[in-house]
Amino acid sequence: IIYVITPTYSRPHQKAELTRLKSVFLHVPSLHWILVEDATHKSKLVMNFLESSGLSYTHLHQSTPPDWKLQDSDPKWRKPRGVLQRNAGIKWLRRKLRGERDLRGVVYFADDDNTYSTELFKEMRDTKTVSVWPVGLVGGVMVERPLVSRAPTPHVTGWLAGWKPDRTFATDMAGFAVNLALLLRRSDAEFSFTSSIGHMECDFLEKLVTLSQLEPKADLCTKVLVWHTRTERPNMKDEERLRKAGTPSDQGIEV
Amino acid sequence: IIYVITPTYSRPHQKAELTRLKSVFLHVPSLHWILVEDATHKSKLVMNFLESSGLSYTHLHQSTPPDWKLQDSDPKWRKPRGVLQRNAGIKWLRRKLRGERDLRGVVYFADDDNTYSTELFKEMRDTKTVSVWPVGLVGGVMVERPLVSRAPTPHVTGWLAGWKPDRTFATDMAGFAVNLALLLRRSDAEFSFTSSIGHMECDFLEKLVTLSQLEPKADLCTKVLVWHTRTERPNMKDEERLRKAGTPSDQGIEV
Ligand SMILES: O=c1ccn([C@@H]2O[C@H](COP(=O)(O)OP(=O)(O)O)[C@@H](O)[C@H]2O)c(=O)[nH]1
Ligand SMILES: O=c1ccn([C@@H]2O[C@H](COP(=O)(O)OP(=O)(O)O)[C@@H](O)[C@H]2O)c(=O)[nH]1
Ligand SMILES: [Mn+2]
Ligand SMILES: [Mn+2]
C-alpha cells in the first residue's frame, strides 16, 4: 500500500486542487489517501468530495495554532506549512497499525498543489528505507536532484540544489518516500515547527536514514516525475462587490 | 468522439501542466487531443510527451506573430492568447473530416492550465448544438454561470457574471462545447484577434447559435466541473545564477 498524506486548507481553489490530485490517484493501484484539513473541524466540501471520489481514504483535521499560521502579509517562507497536518497523518498510521505484523507499504507526503505523474508512484512502491528522486521547479531552480554514483552499487553522494546544497538531505517534501515499517519503528520521526528555515525535510530524514542508505529512483534520478507547482490565488475583485451587495456568485453552488 | 483543442507554449511549467491534463484525459473514453504549440516548430518535449502518453492525439504547431504575442510587461488581459492555435485545431478538423459522413462528435477548447474534472466530459458528450455550464474562479468571481429556466423546457435565459454580464454569451472558453457537425457546417466559425477585449468567446458563439438554442449541462448549471486556475510562474532566481556559471540545473534532464 502507498499511504499518501496530504495537508490541505480552505481557499477558493481548494476543490480544484483536490480534483487534480484525485485524477492522478485514481490511476494508482492500492493507494490510501490520508487527507488532513488544517481546520478545527472537517468541512462539508472535503467530506463530500472524498465520499464521491472512488478513492480509499481517511479524512482527518488538525488546525494550525494562530501563532504558526501564515498571514497574508507574511512572505511564503516565513513559516512552515502543513507541519501538524503531516504529523496527524503519521500519528493516525501509528495508532491504526499498532500491533499489525504486515507493515509492507510506503508513506509519501504530497502537498495539494504540486503536480504528480502516475509513474512517480510506480517508482516509490518498493521503497525499503527512504527513496529519493528529482523535483522540478523548486528552490529557485528548474530541478533539485540527488547526485548518484553508479559504483559499486548505485548510491546517492550529494545534492544538486540552488539553495543550500550542503544540507544533509537537500530535498523537498515531494522528493522522497519512506518505508512504512521504518517510519513506525522510529517513534520520534515527525516534522517540527522549530526546524530552522528550509531544514524541515532534512531534520525529519535524519531521524530515519543516512545518505548512503537512500535509494535513488527514477532512472538513477535522471527523470523528473513530480513538479513543485503553485497555483495563483484567483482574482476575486468582483466577488467582493457581489458579497457586499448580498449576492455572492457561489450562492447555492459549490466551487 | 470528443475533440479537445489545447493551445500550449513553452515555459518552465509546461510539462507539469500537460501532465495534469494527461491524467484527466486518460480517464475519458474516445477523446482525441489536438495539442497546438505556439511555436515555429514542434518541440521535442511535447513530441516525446505525447508519444508516451497513451492518448489518441494530433500534434500541431502555429506560432503567434510577434505583434500579437503577449510581452512580459503587458498585463494579461491586453492580448488574447491561443487564438491562432485554436483556429489551427479547427482547420485541421475541417480538412481531416472533409467529405466524412459520420460527423458525430463534440469539440471542446481546453486551455492547458485549467482544472478539469472527468465528469465534465460526460456532460458535454451528447452536445447537439452548443452546451454550456458553470466555470469556477473566472472573471473576478467564484463562479460564472448560465442562468437557467426550467419551463417549458430547460433553457438558458442569461448569465451570472461579475464582469459585463450583458454579453450575449458571457462565458469563458472553458464553459462550452460545440457539436462537431455544426462547427464544420459554419465555415466562418473561428476565433478572431480583433474581437474587442473579453468578447472572443462571445463573437465565436454568435456564429453558431442563439441563446435559446444553448443546452444547459451539469444539473442545469448548478455544478462546477471546471475551474479557470492559473499556475504561478516559478521562481528561477538561483537558476539564472547557475546558467550564467554554465551549470544549469536541468542539464541533461528534462523538466
Ligand atoms: O495554512 C496552511 C497553508 C498550507 N497548508 C498545506 O500545506 C502544504 C504546503 O503548503 P504550500 O503548498 O502553500 O507550500 P509551498 O511549499 O508551495 O510553499 C499544502 O498541502 C497546503 O495545502 C496548510 O495545511 N495550511
Ligand atoms: O503566448 C501564449 C500564451 C498562452 N497560450 C495558451 O493559450 C491558452 C490561454 O492562455 P492563458 O492560460 O495564459 O490565459 P488565461 O485565460 O489564463 O489568462 C493556454 O492554453 C496557453 O497555453 C499560447 O498558446 N501562447
Ligand atoms: Mn505548494
Ligand atoms: Mn489560463
Short mmCIF file of C-alpha atoms in Angstrom, two decimals, chain A residues 11-13 15-17 19-20 22-24 26-27 52 76 113-119 134 136-145 160-163 221-224 227-243 247-255, chain B residues 11-13 15-17 19-20 22-24 26-27 52 76 113-119 134 136-145 160-163 221-224 227-243 247-255:
data_model
loop_
_atom_site.label_atom_id
_atom_site.label_comp_id
_atom_site.label_asym_id
_atom_site.label_seq_id
_atom_site.Cartn_x
_atom_site.Cartn_y
_atom_site.Cartn_z
CA ARG A 11 -9.30 28.65 -0.13
CA PRO A 12 -11.11 29.46 -3.40
CA HIS A 13 -9.15 26.90 -5.42
CA LYS A 15 -11.59 21.87 -4.62
CA ALA A 16 -9.80 22.40 -7.93
CA GLU A 17 -6.52 21.25 -6.36
CA THR A 19 -9.80 17.36 -8.11
CA ARG A 20 -6.42 17.31 -9.86
CA LYS A 22 -7.96 12.71 -7.50
CA SER A 23 -7.41 12.29 -11.24
CA VAL A 24 -3.86 11.07 -10.64
CA LEU A 26 -7.34 7.07 -9.37
CA HIS A 27 -4.68 5.70 -11.73
CA SER A 52 -17.74 10.55 -4.10
CA LYS A 76 5.72 32.42 1.99
CA ASP A 113 -0.79 21.96 -5.12
CA ASN A 114 2.07 20.00 -6.68
CA THR A 115 1.94 18.12 -9.97
CA TYR A 116 2.35 14.35 -9.74
CA SER A 117 2.81 11.89 -12.58
CA THR A 118 1.42 8.38 -12.25
CA GLU A 119 4.92 6.99 -12.91
CA PRO A 134 14.39 14.80 -8.63
CA GLY A 136 11.06 20.08 -10.72
CA LEU A 137 10.51 23.83 -10.23
CA VAL A 138 11.63 24.10 -6.63
CA GLY A 139 14.17 26.08 -4.64
CA GLY A 140 14.67 28.73 -7.32
CA VAL A 141 15.89 26.26 -9.95
CA MET A 142 14.42 24.14 -12.73
CA VAL A 143 15.19 20.94 -10.81
CA GLU A 144 16.67 19.89 -7.49
CA ARG A 145 18.06 16.38 -7.53
CA LEU A 160 22.29 19.38 -6.85
CA ALA A 161 20.38 22.37 -5.47
CA GLY A 162 20.44 26.12 -5.96
CA TRP A 163 19.77 26.89 -2.33
CA CYS A 221 17.49 10.34 -10.55
CA THR A 222 17.62 11.33 -14.21
CA LYS A 223 13.84 11.75 -14.69
CA VAL A 224 11.51 14.42 -13.35
CA TRP A 227 6.85 19.27 -10.04
CA HIS A 228 6.57 21.76 -7.20
CA THR A 229 3.91 23.85 -8.92
CA ARG A 230 1.90 26.56 -7.19
CA THR A 231 -1.48 27.91 -8.11
CA GLU A 232 -2.13 31.64 -8.38
CA ARG A 233 -4.59 33.00 -5.89
CA PRO A 234 -7.57 33.78 -8.13
CA ASN A 235 -8.69 37.36 -8.57
CA MET A 236 -11.86 37.94 -6.51
CA LYS A 237 -12.34 41.64 -7.19
CA ASP A 238 -15.87 41.48 -8.46
CA GLU A 239 -16.80 38.83 -5.93
CA GLU A 240 -16.14 41.28 -3.11
CA ARG A 241 -18.59 43.69 -4.66
CA LEU A 242 -21.18 40.96 -5.11
CA ARG A 243 -20.73 39.83 -1.50
CA THR A 247 -25.47 38.31 -3.95
CA PRO A 248 -22.33 36.16 -3.96
CA SER A 249 -21.84 34.28 -7.22
CA ASP A 250 -21.49 30.95 -5.42
CA GLN A 251 -24.78 31.14 -3.56
CA GLY A 252 -26.21 27.61 -3.62
CA ILE A 253 -23.36 26.25 -5.75
CA GLU A 254 -20.11 24.74 -4.50
CA VAL A 255 -16.95 25.85 -6.30
CA ARG B 11 7.66 27.76 -20.23
CA PRO B 12 9.20 26.15 -17.15
CA HIS B 13 5.93 24.54 -16.03
CA LYS B 15 5.33 19.74 -18.94
CA ALA B 16 3.74 19.85 -15.48
CA GLU B 17 0.58 21.35 -16.99
CA THR B 19 1.00 16.00 -17.25
CA ARG B 20 -2.03 17.13 -15.27
CA LYS B 22 -2.98 13.73 -19.37
CA SER B 23 -4.11 12.31 -16.03
CA VAL B 24 -7.65 13.55 -16.62
CA LEU B 26 -6.77 9.16 -19.72
CA HIS B 27 -9.99 8.68 -17.76
CA SER B 52 4.40 8.13 -24.46
CA LYS B 76 -2.58 39.56 -19.01
CA ASP B 113 -3.65 25.48 -17.19
CA ASN B 114 -7.27 24.96 -16.16
CA THR B 115 -8.58 22.23 -13.87
CA TYR B 116 -10.92 19.71 -15.47
CA SER B 117 -12.99 17.03 -13.74
CA THR B 118 -13.69 13.78 -15.55
CA GLU B 119 -17.43 14.39 -15.07
CA PRO B 134 -20.58 27.00 -14.91
CA GLY B 136 -15.21 28.36 -11.38
CA LEU B 137 -12.66 31.06 -10.46
CA VAL B 138 -13.02 33.23 -13.53
CA GLY B 139 -13.81 36.85 -14.32
CA GLY B 140 -13.11 38.08 -10.80
CA VAL B 141 -15.78 35.91 -9.17
CA MET B 142 -16.03 32.46 -7.60
CA VAL B 143 -18.18 31.22 -10.47
CA GLU B 144 -19.59 32.49 -13.75
CA ARG B 145 -22.63 30.59 -14.90
CA LEU B 160 -24.44 35.38 -13.89
CA ALA B 161 -21.09 37.11 -14.24
CA GLY B 162 -19.16 39.78 -12.37
CA TRP B 163 -17.76 41.37 -15.48
CA CYS B 221 -25.80 24.60 -14.49
CA THR B 222 -25.80 24.04 -10.73
CA LYS B 223 -22.50 22.12 -10.56
CA VAL B 224 -18.93 23.35 -11.06
CA TRP B 227 -12.04 25.72 -12.80
CA HIS B 228 -10.13 28.53 -14.51
CA THR B 229 -6.99 28.00 -12.43
CA ARG B 230 -3.66 29.59 -13.23
CA THR B 231 -0.22 28.42 -12.26
CA GLU B 232 2.33 30.75 -10.68
CA ARG B 233 5.40 31.39 -12.74
CA PRO B 234 8.04 29.51 -10.74
CA ASN B 235 10.87 31.41 -9.11
CA MET B 236 14.06 30.90 -11.16
CA LYS B 237 16.37 33.17 -9.19
CA ASP B 238 19.10 30.66 -8.49
CA GLU B 239 18.72 29.14 -11.94
CA GLU B 240 19.80 32.41 -13.52
CA ARG B 241 22.97 32.31 -11.48
CA LEU B 242 23.60 28.67 -12.44
CA ARG B 243 23.02 29.44 -16.11
CA THR B 247 25.85 24.79 -14.99
CA PRO B 248 22.10 24.90 -15.43
CA SER B 249 20.29 22.52 -13.06
CA ASP B 250 18.40 20.89 -15.93
CA GLN B 251 21.47 19.95 -17.98
CA GLY B 252 20.74 16.51 -19.40
CA ILE B 253 17.38 16.21 -17.64
CA GLU B 254 14.01 17.31 -18.97
CA VAL B 255 11.76 19.18 -16.52
#
